[in-house]
PDB file of C-alpha atoms and ligand atoms in Angstrom:
ATOM      1  CA  MET A 807      29.916   9.859  16.180  1.00 64.00           C
ATOM      2  CA  PRO A 808      26.723  10.409  18.152  1.00 67.00           C
ATOM      3  CA  ASN A 809      25.465  13.354  16.080  1.00 79.00           C
ATOM      4  CA  GLU A 810      25.951  11.881  12.648  1.00 92.00           C
ATOM      5  CA  PHE A 811      22.965  12.042  10.261  1.00 97.00           C
ATOM      6  CA  LYS A 812      21.349   8.643   9.834  1.00 98.00           C
ATOM      7  CA  SER A 813      19.347   7.284   6.959  1.00 98.00           C
ATOM      8  CA  GLY A 814      18.170   4.083   5.402  1.00 98.00           C
ATOM      9  CA  PHE A 815      15.603   2.101   3.464  1.00 98.00           C
ATOM     10  CA  ILE A 816      13.141   0.018   5.451  1.00 98.00           C
ATOM     11  CA  ALA A 817      10.806  -2.435   3.723  1.00 98.00           C
ATOM     12  CA  ILE A 818       7.362  -3.228   5.158  1.00 98.00           C
ATOM     13  CA  VAL A 819       6.242  -6.800   4.409  1.00 98.00           C
ATOM     14  CA  GLY A 820       3.528  -9.212   5.505  1.00 98.00           C
ATOM     15  CA  ARG A 821       0.396 -11.013   4.388  1.00 98.00           C
ATOM     16  CA  PRO A 822      -2.398  -9.088   2.632  1.00 98.00           C
ATOM     17  CA  ASN A 823      -4.603  -6.847   4.774  1.00 98.00           C
ATOM     18  CA  VAL A 824      -2.359  -6.769   7.874  1.00 98.00           C
ATOM     19  CA  GLY A 825      -2.055  -2.960   7.743  1.00 98.00           C
ATOM     20  CA  LYS A 826       1.205  -2.274   5.879  1.00 98.00           C
ATOM     21  CA  SER A 827      -0.106   0.686   3.911  1.00 98.00           C
ATOM     22  CA  THR A 828      -1.924   2.079   6.957  1.00 98.00           C
ATOM     23  CA  LEU A 829       1.414   1.970   8.786  1.00 98.00           C
ATOM     24  CA  LEU A 830       3.198   3.722   5.917  1.00 98.00           C
ATOM     25  CA  ASN A 831       0.614   6.522   5.917  1.00 98.00           C
ATOM     26  CA  SER A 832       0.776   6.945   9.704  1.00 98.00           C
ATOM     27  CA  LEU A 833       4.555   7.185   9.652  1.00 98.00           C
ATOM     28  CA  VAL A 834       4.640   9.654   6.760  1.00 97.00           C
ATOM     29  CA  GLY A 835       1.730  11.643   8.208  1.00 97.00           C
ATOM     30  CA  GLU A 836       0.033  11.868   4.797  1.00 95.00           C
ATOM     31  CA  LYS A 837      -1.891   9.448   2.671  1.00 95.00           C
ATOM     32  CA  VAL A 838       0.636   8.149   0.155  1.00 97.00           C
ATOM     33  CA  ALA A 839      -0.747   4.609  -0.145  1.00 98.00           C
ATOM     34  CA  ILE A 840      -4.339   3.533  -0.576  1.00 98.00           C
ATOM     35  CA  VAL A 841      -5.924   1.386   2.112  1.00 98.00           C
ATOM     36  CA  SER A 842      -8.929  -0.930   2.099  1.00 97.00           C
ATOM     37  CA  ASN A 843     -10.352  -3.856   4.002  1.00 96.00           C
ATOM     38  CA  ARG A 844     -10.042  -6.003   0.864  1.00 94.00           C
ATOM     39  CA  PRO A 845      -6.890  -8.147   0.623  1.00 94.00           C
ATOM     40  CA  GLN A 846      -4.376  -7.347  -2.137  1.00 96.00           C
ATOM     41  CA  THR A 847      -5.069  -3.643  -2.170  1.00 98.00           C
ATOM     42  CA  THR A 848      -1.442  -2.649  -2.799  1.00 98.00           C
ATOM     43  CA  ARG A 849      -0.168  -3.891  -6.159  1.00 98.00           C
ATOM     44  CA  ASN A 850       3.186  -2.196  -6.458  1.00 97.00           C
ATOM     45  CA  ARG A 851       6.007  -1.173  -4.189  1.00 97.00           C
ATOM     46  CA  LEU A 852       6.021   2.475  -3.210  1.00 98.00           C
ATOM     47  CA  MET A 853       8.083   4.707  -0.996  1.00 98.00           C
ATOM     48  CA  GLY A 854       7.167   7.002   1.856  1.00 98.00           C
ATOM     49  CA  VAL A 855       9.798   9.353   3.270  1.00 98.00           C
ATOM     50  CA  VAL A 856       9.995  10.291   6.957  1.00 98.00           C
ATOM     51  CA  CYS A 857      12.395  13.083   7.936  1.00 95.00           C
ATOM     52  CA  ASP A 858      13.750  14.780  10.999  1.00 93.00           C
ATOM     53  CA  GLU A 859      16.820  16.986  11.492  1.00 94.00           C
ATOM     54  CA  LYS A 860      18.715  13.865  12.576  1.00 95.00           C
ATOM     55  CA  TYR A 861      17.494  11.213  10.165  1.00 97.00           C
ATOM     56  CA  GLN A 862      15.712  10.225   6.992  1.00 98.00           C
ATOM     57  CA  MET A 863      13.838   6.924   6.904  1.00 98.00           C
ATOM     58  CA  VAL A 864      12.621   5.722   3.524  1.00 98.00           C
ATOM     59  CA  PHE A 865       9.852   3.163   4.024  1.00 98.00           C
ATOM     60  CA  VAL A 866       9.021   0.802   1.174  1.00 98.00           C
ATOM     61  CA  ASP A 867       5.438  -0.480   1.193  1.00 98.00           C
ATOM     62  CA  THR A 868       4.923  -3.762  -0.663  1.00 98.00           C
ATOM     63  CA  PRO A 869       2.000  -5.920  -1.826  1.00 98.00           C
ATOM     64  CA  GLY A 870       0.784  -8.616   0.565  1.00 98.00           C
ATOM     65  CA  ILE A 871       2.673 -11.908   0.326  1.00 98.00           C
ATOM     66  CA  HIS A 872       0.375 -14.490  -1.312  1.00 98.00           C
ATOM     67  CA  LYS A 873       0.417 -17.344  -3.816  1.00 97.00           C
ATOM     68  CA  PRO A 874      -0.043 -15.682  -7.192  1.00 97.00           C
ATOM     69  CA  ARG A 875      -2.699 -17.008  -9.564  1.00 97.00           C
ATOM     70  CA  THR A 876      -2.417 -14.424 -12.346  1.00 97.00           C
ATOM     71  CA  GLN A 877       0.306 -12.478 -14.138  1.00 97.00           C
ATOM     72  CA  LEU A 878      -0.688  -9.516 -11.983  1.00 97.00           C
ATOM     73  CA  GLY A 879      -0.067 -11.701  -8.915  1.00 97.00           C
ATOM     74  CA  ASN A 880       3.370 -12.619 -10.274  1.00 97.00           C
ATOM     75  CA  PHE A 881       4.122  -8.936 -10.774  1.00 98.00           C
ATOM     76  CA  MET A 882       3.024  -8.195  -7.193  1.00 98.00           C
ATOM     77  CA  MET A 883       5.216 -10.907  -5.724  1.00 98.00           C
ATOM     78  CA  GLN A 884       8.140  -9.645  -7.782  1.00 98.00           C
ATOM     79  CA  ALA A 885       7.460  -6.189  -6.318  1.00 98.00           C
ATOM     80  CA  VAL A 886       7.768  -7.711  -2.830  1.00 98.00           C
ATOM     81  CA  GLN A 887      11.148  -9.223  -3.749  1.00 98.00           C
ATOM     82  CA  GLU A 888      12.397  -5.985  -5.298  1.00 98.00           C
ATOM     83  CA  GLY A 889      11.147  -4.024  -2.294  1.00 98.00           C
ATOM     84  CA  MET A 890      13.496  -6.045  -0.107  1.00 98.00           C
ATOM     85  CA  GLU A 891      16.578  -5.371  -2.262  1.00 98.00           C
ATOM     86  CA  GLY A 892      19.168  -2.921  -0.963  1.00 97.00           C
ATOM     87  CA  ILE A 893      17.359  -2.223   2.296  1.00 98.00           C
ATOM     88  CA  ASP A 894      18.897  -1.447   5.697  1.00 98.00           C
ATOM     89  CA  ALA A 895      16.126  -2.869   7.871  1.00 98.00           C
ATOM     90  CA  LEU A 896      12.942  -4.863   7.499  1.00 98.00           C
ATOM     91  CA  VAL A 897       9.661  -4.693   9.363  1.00 98.00           C
ATOM     92  CA  VAL A 898       7.314  -7.673   9.234  1.00 98.00           C
ATOM     93  CA  LEU A 899       3.671  -7.020  10.093  1.00 98.00           C
ATOM     94  CA  VAL A 900       1.106  -9.442  11.409  1.00 98.00           C
ATOM     95  CA  ASP A 901      -2.528  -8.707  12.234  1.00 98.00           C
ATOM     96  CA  VAL A 902      -3.062  -9.774  15.864  1.00 98.00           C
ATOM     97  CA  THR A 903      -6.720 -10.514  15.169  1.00 98.00           C
ATOM     98  CA  ALA A 904      -5.886 -13.041  12.448  1.00 98.00           C
ATOM     99  CA  VAL A 905      -2.539 -14.769  12.961  1.00 98.00           C
ATOM    100  CA  GLY A 906      -2.347 -17.910  10.817  1.00 97.00           C
ATOM    101  CA  PRO A 907       0.208 -20.429   9.559  1.00 97.00           C
ATOM    102  CA  GLY A 908       1.079 -18.084   6.663  1.00 97.00           C
ATOM    103  CA  ASP A 909       2.135 -15.377   9.127  1.00 98.00           C
ATOM    104  CA  ARG A 910       4.252 -17.850  11.086  1.00 98.00           C
ATOM    105  CA  GLN A 911       6.010 -19.026   7.935  1.00 98.00           C
ATOM    106  CA  ILE A 912       6.711 -15.486   6.730  1.00 98.00           C
ATOM    107  CA  ALA A 913       7.897 -14.413  10.193  1.00 98.00           C
ATOM    108  CA  GLU A 914      10.171 -17.435  10.457  1.00 98.00           C
ATOM    109  CA  ASP A 915      11.716 -16.832   6.995  1.00 98.00           C
ATOM    110  CA  MET A 916      12.135 -13.084   7.428  1.00 98.00           C
ATOM    111  CA  SER A 917      13.569 -13.306  10.952  1.00 98.00           C
ATOM    112  CA  ARG A 918      16.586 -15.164   9.535  1.00 97.00           C
ATOM    113  CA  LYS A 919      17.592 -12.434   7.106  1.00 97.00           C
ATOM    114  CA  LYS A 920      20.995 -10.911   7.740  1.00 97.00           C
ATOM    115  CA  LEU A 921      19.827  -7.420   8.637  1.00 98.00           C
ATOM    116  CA  PRO A 922      17.804  -5.879  11.475  1.00 98.00           C
ATOM    117  CA  VAL A 923      14.310  -7.398  11.277  1.00 98.00           C
ATOM    118  CA  LEU A 924      11.520  -6.141  13.552  1.00 98.00           C
ATOM    119  CA  LEU A 925       8.238  -7.932  14.040  1.00 98.00           C
ATOM    120  CA  LEU A 926       5.261  -5.613  14.428  1.00 98.00           C
ATOM    121  CA  LEU A 927       2.117  -6.980  16.041  1.00 98.00           C
ATOM    122  CA  ASN A 928      -0.440  -4.657  14.460  1.00 98.00           C
ATOM    123  CA  LYS A 929      -4.057  -3.785  15.313  1.00 98.00           C
ATOM    124  CA  ILE A 930      -3.563  -4.038  19.088  1.00 98.00           C
ATOM    125  CA  ASP A 931      -6.484  -1.632  19.459  1.00 98.00           C
ATOM    126  CA  LEU A 932      -8.687  -4.641  18.622  1.00 98.00           C
ATOM    127  CA  VAL A 933      -7.491  -7.192  21.224  1.00 98.00           C
ATOM    128  CA  GLN A 934      -7.313  -7.646  24.993  1.00 97.00           C
ATOM    129  CA  PRO A 935      -3.856  -7.685  26.672  1.00 96.00           C
ATOM    130  CA  GLN A 936      -4.230 -11.408  27.475  1.00 97.00           C
ATOM    131  CA  GLU A 937      -4.659 -12.224  23.789  1.00 97.00           C
ATOM    132  CA  LEU A 938      -1.643 -10.105  22.904  1.00 98.00           C
ATOM    133  CA  LEU A 939       0.517 -12.091  25.331  1.00 97.00           C
ATOM    134  CA  ARG A 940      -0.622 -15.321  23.694  1.00 97.00           C
ATOM    135  CA  ILE A 941       0.398 -13.966  20.297  1.00 98.00           C
ATOM    136  CA  ILE A 942       3.789 -12.738  21.503  1.00 98.00           C
ATOM    137  CA  ASP A 943       4.374 -16.328  22.651  1.00 97.00           C
ATOM    138  CA  ILE A 944       3.958 -17.623  19.087  1.00 97.00           C
ATOM    139  CA  PHE A 945       6.860 -15.514  17.830  1.00 98.00           C
ATOM    140  CA  LYS A 946       9.147 -15.062  20.822  1.00 97.00           C
ATOM    141  CA  GLU A 947      11.627 -17.806  19.917  1.00 97.00           C
ATOM    142  CA  MET A 948      12.239 -16.398  16.444  1.00 98.00           C
ATOM    143  CA  PRO A 949      15.441 -14.330  16.075  1.00 98.00           C
ATOM    144  CA  PHE A 950      13.869 -10.877  15.619  1.00 98.00           C
ATOM    145  CA  ALA A 951      15.802  -7.750  16.609  1.00 98.00           C
ATOM    146  CA  ALA A 952      12.622  -6.693  18.440  1.00 98.00           C
ATOM    147  CA  ILE A 953       8.938  -7.537  18.706  1.00 98.00           C
ATOM    148  CA  LEU A 954       6.740  -4.452  19.038  1.00 98.00           C
ATOM    149  CA  PRO A 955       2.982  -4.221  19.567  1.00 98.00           C
ATOM    150  CA  ILE A 956       1.528  -1.323  17.551  1.00 98.00           C
ATOM    151  CA  SER A 957      -1.637   0.111  16.142  1.00 98.00           C
ATOM    152  CA  ALA A 958      -1.020   1.639  12.730  1.00 98.00           C
ATOM    153  CA  LYS A 959      -4.478   3.142  12.970  1.00 98.00           C
ATOM    154  CA  THR A 960      -4.266   4.893  16.372  1.00 98.00           C
ATOM    155  CA  GLY A 961      -0.495   5.502  16.263  1.00 98.00           C
ATOM    156  CA  GLU A 962       0.150   3.550  19.457  1.00 98.00           C
ATOM    157  CA  GLY A 963       3.698   2.170  19.574  1.00 98.00           C
ATOM    158  CA  LEU A 964       4.930   4.155  16.585  1.00 98.00           C
ATOM    159  CA  ASP A 965       7.274   6.376  18.658  1.00 98.00           C
ATOM    160  CA  THR A 966       8.940   3.238  19.979  1.00 98.00           C
ATOM    161  CA  LEU A 967       9.110   1.861  16.435  1.00 98.00           C
ATOM    162  CA  ARG A 968      10.878   5.011  15.171  1.00 98.00           C
ATOM    163  CA  LYS A 969      13.362   4.850  18.077  1.00 97.00           C
ATOM    164  CA  GLU A 970      14.059   1.152  17.553  1.00 98.00           C
ATOM    165  CA  LEU A 971      14.652   1.705  13.852  1.00 98.00           C
ATOM    166  CA  LEU A 972      16.783   4.801  14.367  1.00 97.00           C
ATOM    167  CA  SER A 973      19.113   2.957  16.727  1.00 97.00           C
ATOM    168  CA  ARG A 974      19.704   0.370  13.974  1.00 97.00           C
ATOM    169  CA  LEU A 975      20.122   2.654  10.964  1.00 97.00           C
ATOM    170  CA  PRO A 976      23.580   3.429   9.600  1.00 97.00           C
ATOM    171  CA  ALA A 977      25.049   6.909   9.217  1.00 97.00           C
ATOM    172  CA  GLY A 978      24.090   8.041   5.740  1.00 97.00           C
ATOM    173  CA  PRO A 979      23.021  10.821   3.386  1.00 96.00           C
ATOM    174  CA  LYS A 980      19.682  12.480   2.841  1.00 96.00           C
ATOM    175  CA  TYR A 981      18.434  10.458  -0.129  1.00 97.00           C
ATOM    176  CA  PHE A 982      15.478  12.682  -0.969  1.00 97.00           C
ATOM    177  CA  PRO A 983      14.612  16.395  -0.563  1.00 96.00           C
ATOM    178  CA  ASP A 984      12.739  17.345   2.645  1.00 91.00           C
ATOM    179  CA  ASP A 985       9.477  18.064   0.855  1.00 93.00           C
ATOM    180  CA  MET A 986       9.361  14.756  -0.985  1.00 95.00           C
ATOM    181  CA  LEU A 987       6.920  12.392   0.699  1.00 97.00           C
ATOM    182  CA  THR A 988       6.684   9.654  -1.908  1.00 97.00           C
ATOM    183  CA  ASP A 989       8.117   8.446  -5.214  1.00 97.00           C
ATOM    184  CA  GLN A 990       4.624   8.048  -6.682  1.00 96.00           C
ATOM    185  CA  PRO A 991       3.777  10.509  -9.485  1.00 96.00           C
ATOM    186  CA  GLU A 992       0.496  12.472  -9.260  1.00 96.00           C
ATOM    187  CA  ARG A 993      -0.960  10.477 -12.125  1.00 97.00           C
ATOM    188  CA  VAL A 994      -0.458   7.198 -10.249  1.00 97.00           C
ATOM    189  CA  LEU A 995      -1.807   8.655  -6.993  1.00 98.00           C
ATOM    190  CA  CYS A 996      -4.963   9.795  -8.824  1.00 98.00           C
ATOM    191  CA  ALA A 997      -5.496   6.342 -10.350  1.00 98.00           C
ATOM    192  CA  GLU A 998      -4.950   4.738  -6.943  1.00 98.00           C
ATOM    193  CA  LEU A 999      -7.477   7.021  -5.232  1.00 98.00           C
ATOM    194  CA  ILE A1000     -10.097   6.033  -7.803  1.00 98.00           C
ATOM    195  CA  ARG A1001      -9.276   2.354  -7.250  1.00 98.00           C
ATOM    196  CA  GLU A1002      -9.496   2.819  -3.479  1.00 98.00           C
ATOM    197  CA  LYS A1003     -13.042   4.160  -3.715  1.00 98.00           C
ATOM    198  CA  ALA A1004     -14.005   1.321  -6.043  1.00 97.00           C
ATOM    199  CA  LEU A1005     -12.597  -1.214  -3.551  1.00 97.00           C
ATOM    200  CA  ARG A1006     -14.483   0.469  -0.733  1.00 96.00           C
ATOM    201  CA  HIS A1007     -17.874  -0.001  -2.373  1.00 97.00           C
ATOM    202  CA  LEU A1008     -17.528  -3.223  -4.363  1.00 96.00           C
ATOM    203  CA  ARG A1009     -17.455  -6.720  -2.981  1.00 93.00           C
ATOM    204  CA  ASP A1010     -16.888 -10.412  -3.681  1.00 92.00           C
ATOM    205  CA  GLU A1011     -14.706 -10.972  -6.715  1.00 91.00           C
ATOM    206  CA  VAL A1012     -15.270  -7.562  -8.325  1.00 95.00           C
ATOM    207  CA  PRO A1013     -12.503  -5.613  -6.471  1.00 94.00           C
ATOM    208  CA  HIS A1014      -9.732  -7.987  -7.557  1.00 93.00           C
ATOM    209  CA  GLY A1015     -10.540  -7.380 -11.210  1.00 96.00           C
ATOM    210  CA  ILE A1016     -10.483  -3.576 -10.974  1.00 98.00           C
ATOM    211  CA  GLY A1017      -7.799  -1.550 -12.715  1.00 98.00           C
ATOM    212  CA  VAL A1018      -7.672   2.187 -13.320  1.00 98.00           C
ATOM    213  CA  GLU A1019      -6.075   3.854 -16.311  1.00 98.00           C
ATOM    214  CA  ILE A1020      -5.713   7.640 -16.344  1.00 98.00           C
ATOM    215  CA  LEU A1021      -6.301   8.587 -19.964  1.00 98.00           C
ATOM    216  CA  ARG A1022      -5.778  12.328 -19.719  1.00 98.00           C
ATOM    217  CA  MET A1023      -5.056  15.021 -17.118  1.00 98.00           C
ATOM    218  CA  GLU A1024      -5.577  18.457 -18.538  1.00 98.00           C
ATOM    219  CA  LYS A1025      -5.280  21.745 -16.681  1.00 98.00           C
ATOM    220  CA  LYS A1026      -8.221  23.876 -17.815  1.00 98.00           C
ATOM    221  CA  SER A1027      -7.336  26.899 -15.669  1.00 97.00           C
ATOM    222  CA  ASP A1028      -5.212  27.752 -12.612  1.00 96.00           C
ATOM    223  CA  ASN A1029      -7.839  26.159 -10.449  1.00 97.00           C
ATOM    224  CA  LEU A1030      -9.353  23.367 -12.547  1.00 98.00           C
ATOM    225  CA  MET A1031      -8.006  20.002 -13.656  1.00 98.00           C
ATOM    226  CA  GLU A1032      -9.944  17.763 -16.002  1.00 98.00           C
ATOM    227  CA  ILE A1033      -9.204  14.068 -15.563  1.00 98.00           C
ATOM    228  CA  HIS A1034     -10.433  11.250 -17.781  1.00 98.00           C
ATOM    229  CA  ALA A1035     -10.012   7.698 -16.522  1.00 98.00           C
ATOM    230  CA  ASP A1036     -11.088   4.190 -17.445  1.00 98.00           C
ATOM    231  CA  ILE A1037     -12.043   1.671 -14.790  1.00 98.00           C
ATOM    232  CA  TYR A1038     -11.238  -1.817 -16.052  1.00 98.00           C
ATOM    233  CA  CYS A1039     -13.260  -4.827 -14.988  1.00 98.00           C
ATOM    234  CA  GLU A1040     -13.363  -8.412 -16.192  1.00 97.00           C
ATOM    235  CA  LYS A1041     -17.004  -9.157 -17.025  1.00 97.00           C
ATOM    236  CA  ASP A1042     -20.168  -7.490 -18.293  1.00 98.00           C
ATOM    237  CA  SER A1043     -21.883  -8.389 -15.025  1.00 97.00           C
ATOM    238  CA  HIS A1044     -19.120  -6.557 -13.120  1.00 97.00           C
ATOM    239  CA  LYS A1045     -19.549  -3.541 -15.347  1.00 98.00           C
ATOM    240  CA  SER A1046     -23.240  -3.332 -14.444  1.00 98.00           C
ATOM    241  CA  ILE A1047     -22.390  -3.556 -10.738  1.00 98.00           C
ATOM    242  CA  ILE A1048     -19.758  -0.825 -11.007  1.00 98.00           C
ATOM    243  CA  ILE A1049     -22.104   1.483 -12.879  1.00 98.00           C
ATOM    244  CA  GLY A1050     -24.995   0.649 -10.551  1.00 97.00           C
ATOM    245  CA  LYS A1051     -28.663   1.498 -10.785  1.00 97.00           C
ATOM    246  CA  HIS A1052     -29.043   4.666 -12.878  1.00 98.00           C
ATOM    247  CA  GLY A1053     -25.259   5.146 -12.572  1.00 97.00           C
ATOM    248  CA  ALA A1054     -25.461   5.578  -8.792  1.00 98.00           C
ATOM    249  CA  MET A1055     -22.413   3.459  -7.905  1.00 98.00           C
ATOM    250  CA  LEU A1056     -20.130   5.033 -10.477  1.00 98.00           C
ATOM    251  CA  SER A1057     -21.178   8.479  -9.415  1.00 98.00           C
ATOM    252  CA  LEU A1058     -20.505   7.651  -5.740  1.00 98.00           C
ATOM    253  CA  ILE A1059     -17.028   6.292  -6.591  1.00 98.00           C
ATOM    254  CA  GLY A1060     -16.390   9.355  -8.751  1.00 98.00           C
ATOM    255  CA  LYS A1061     -17.546  11.814  -6.104  1.00 98.00           C
ATOM    256  CA  GLU A1062     -15.413  10.323  -3.334  1.00 98.00           C
ATOM    257  CA  ALA A1063     -12.367  10.044  -5.597  1.00 98.00           C
ATOM    258  CA  ARG A1064     -12.808  13.625  -6.796  1.00 98.00           C
ATOM    259  CA  ILE A1065     -12.824  14.967  -3.228  1.00 98.00           C
ATOM    260  CA  ASP A1066      -9.536  13.198  -2.434  1.00 98.00           C
ATOM    261  CA  ILE A1067      -7.927  14.154  -5.744  1.00 98.00           C
ATOM    262  CA  GLU A1068      -8.905  17.789  -5.213  1.00 98.00           C
ATOM    263  CA  SER A1069      -7.148  17.830  -1.872  1.00 96.00           C
ATOM    264  CA  LEU A1070      -4.115  16.070  -3.388  1.00 96.00           C
ATOM    265  CA  LEU A1071      -3.788  18.495  -6.307  1.00 97.00           C
ATOM    266  CA  GLY A1072      -4.985  21.571  -4.405  1.00 97.00           C
ATOM    267  CA  MET A1073      -7.455  22.538  -7.120  1.00 98.00           C
ATOM    268  CA  ARG A1074     -10.930  21.756  -8.378  1.00 98.00           C
ATOM    269  CA  VAL A1075     -11.252  18.594 -10.414  1.00 98.00           C
ATOM    270  CA  ASN A1076     -13.654  17.534 -13.118  1.00 98.00           C
ATOM    271  CA  LEU A1077     -13.419  13.737 -13.031  1.00 98.00           C
ATOM    272  CA  GLN A1078     -14.828  11.750 -15.938  1.00 98.00           C
ATOM    273  CA  LEU A1079     -14.964   7.986 -15.407  1.00 98.00           C
ATOM    274  CA  TRP A1080     -15.776   5.232 -17.894  1.00 98.00           C
ATOM    275  CA  VAL A1081     -16.077   1.510 -17.211  1.00 98.00           C
ATOM    276  CA  LYS A1082     -14.448  -0.880 -19.693  1.00 98.00           C
ATOM    277  CA  VAL A1083     -14.720  -4.654 -19.811  1.00 98.00           C
ATOM    278  CA  ARG A1084     -11.301  -6.215 -20.397  1.00 98.00           C
ATOM    279  CA  PRO A1085     -11.686  -9.984 -20.023  1.00 96.00           C
ATOM    280  CA  ASP A1086      -8.708 -11.518 -18.223  1.00 97.00           C
ATOM    281  CA  TRP A1087      -6.703  -8.258 -18.232  1.00 98.00           C
ATOM    282  CA  ARG A1088      -4.773  -9.556 -15.216  1.00 97.00           C
ATOM    283  CA  ASN A1089      -3.138 -12.048 -17.574  1.00 98.00           C
ATOM    284  CA  SER A1090      -2.648  -9.666 -20.488  1.00 97.00           C
ATOM    285  CA  LYS A1091       0.874  -8.293 -20.905  1.00 96.00           C
ATOM    286  CA  ALA A1092      -0.359  -5.268 -22.838  1.00 96.00           C
ATOM    287  CA  ASP A1093      -3.041  -4.348 -20.276  1.00 97.00           C
ATOM    288  CA  LEU A1094      -0.666  -4.872 -17.360  1.00 97.00           C
ATOM    289  CA  ARG A1095       1.854  -2.584 -19.018  1.00 96.00           C
ATOM    290  CA  THR A1096      -0.781   0.093 -19.671  1.00 96.00           C
ATOM    291  CA  LEU A1097      -1.773   0.034 -15.995  1.00 96.00           C
ATOM    292  CA  GLY A1098       1.837   0.289 -14.808  1.00 95.00           C
ATOM    293  CA  TYR A1099       2.137  -3.320 -13.635  1.00 96.00           C
ATOM    294  CA  ASP A1100       5.154  -3.969 -15.789  1.00 86.00           C
ATOM    295  CA  ASN A1101       8.026  -6.155 -14.678  1.00 66.00           C
ATOM    296  CA  ARG A1102      10.563  -4.360 -16.807  1.00 58.00           C
ATOM    297  CA  GLU A1103      11.992  -1.200 -15.295  1.00 52.00           C
TER     298      GLU A1103
HETATM  299  N1  GTP B1453      -8.432  -1.474  13.959  1.00 68.06           N
HETATM  300  C1  GTP B1453      -7.354  -1.379  13.182  1.00 68.06           C
HETATM  301  N2  GTP B1453      -7.469  -1.541  11.858  1.00 68.06           N
HETATM  302  C2  GTP B1453      -6.348  -1.422  11.097  1.00 68.06           C
HETATM  303  C3  GTP B1453      -5.071  -1.148  11.654  1.00 68.06           C
HETATM  304  N3  GTP B1453      -4.176  -1.109  10.661  1.00 68.06           N
HETATM  305  C4  GTP B1453      -4.853  -1.335   9.513  1.00 68.06           C
HETATM  306  N4  GTP B1453      -6.163  -1.522   9.768  1.00 68.06           N
HETATM  307  C5  GTP B1453      -7.237  -1.826   8.787  1.00 68.06           C
HETATM  308  O1  GTP B1453      -6.896  -3.038   8.124  1.00 68.06           O
HETATM  309  C6  GTP B1453      -7.324  -2.996   6.751  1.00 68.06           C
HETATM  310  C7  GTP B1453      -6.173  -3.276   5.835  1.00 68.06           C
HETATM  311  O2  GTP B1453      -5.255  -2.203   5.889  1.00 68.06           O
HETATM  312  P1  GTP B1453      -4.176  -1.950   4.754  1.00 68.06           P
HETATM  313  O3  GTP B1453      -3.243  -0.907   5.266  1.00 68.06           O
HETATM  314  O4  GTP B1453      -4.820  -1.718   3.429  1.00 68.06           O
HETATM  315  O5  GTP B1453      -3.434  -3.376   4.739  1.00 68.06           O
HETATM  316  P2  GTP B1453      -2.228  -3.863   3.804  1.00 68.06           P
HETATM  317  O6  GTP B1453      -1.380  -4.770   4.620  1.00 68.06           O
HETATM  318  O7  GTP B1453      -1.558  -2.707   3.166  1.00 68.06           O
HETATM  319  O8  GTP B1453      -3.040  -4.726   2.731  1.00 68.06           O
HETATM  320  P3  GTP B1453      -2.579  -5.152   1.228  1.00 68.06           P
HETATM  321  O9  GTP B1453      -2.156  -3.922   0.512  1.00 68.06           O
HETATM  322  O10 GTP B1453      -3.826  -5.741   0.677  1.00 68.06           O
HETATM  323  O11 GTP B1453      -1.485  -6.157   1.384  1.00 68.06           O
HETATM  324  C8  GTP B1453      -7.959  -1.615   6.560  1.00 68.06           C
HETATM  325  O12 GTP B1453      -9.353  -1.742   6.713  1.00 68.06           O
HETATM  326  C9  GTP B1453      -7.341  -0.783   7.675  1.00 68.06           C
HETATM  327  O13 GTP B1453      -8.162   0.294   8.087  1.00 68.06           O
HETATM  328  C10 GTP B1453      -4.989  -0.991  13.098  1.00 68.06           C
HETATM  329  O14 GTP B1453      -3.944  -0.765  13.686  1.00 68.06           O
HETATM  330  N5  GTP B1453      -6.157  -1.118  13.781  1.00 68.06           N
HETATM  331 MG1   MG B1454      -1.303  -2.220   1.201  1.00 68.06          MG
END
């Protein structure tokens, strides 16, 4: 039946930093996932819902595929696996400015899955057409349902992507209400926005060891939310960097996070941040559980 409602779950996978979360946000039209130019920004799987009168596409963003070196890394890779369970289609992203053997291996493995798999060549706004042709050549023998050049950032190619996906989705129900954009609770979104600002301003090994725990969210009036959060880091030296000279770095992170959280919650926010040293928290079961990186459902 040509007019049947279509729906389905579509996982977004690929190496770290290729633009998976940027793509999710562009498709949803709102920021539901944090984005940074540091690899391993996304640590958990999360959903973004895209609706129309004819369809509902539920995109599942996943952490970048990498070799885990910590318990947190194991959790992230498990989130990738779980993100690919029960899906109707899969999109594999590569960054056209940085295609390596890891991308080839992932593309090869994913292209053989028994469901529609699309390869997205992302960040085409950064390369010349000649270079794009060379990259298409690398993947063209692999059994993808389609290979599409896109820019998650500018939106180029996303209409074609939606059409290609729609033509491959089954008839199905509306899984989520029209106004639901993501499965992430406000508390998690707030913690993520704080982490995003920390990633933006910190470098070297500091970003990887950052975790954010929301301790308390308390509505003080109709128009004011008070939020207390801890920023975890792994060493005293990292703590000094995060706090910065006379507290300048922490106050910058706090200010930027507060602006985003205010627009998310639609009210004024009083954001109180503390920095805590938690040596090796990425290998501590208790800390991972506190931060929501828990393998048990
Ligand atoms: N120029 C350009 N930059 C992009 C594009 N898509 C993503 N980026 C940038 O690439 C970086 C990584 O983007 P993310 O969306 O965080 O990548 P990711 O694949 O989710 O990364 P992980 O969560 O670490 O696996 C950010 O700096 C984005 O702004 C694009 O189409 N063009
Ligand atoms: Mg991401």
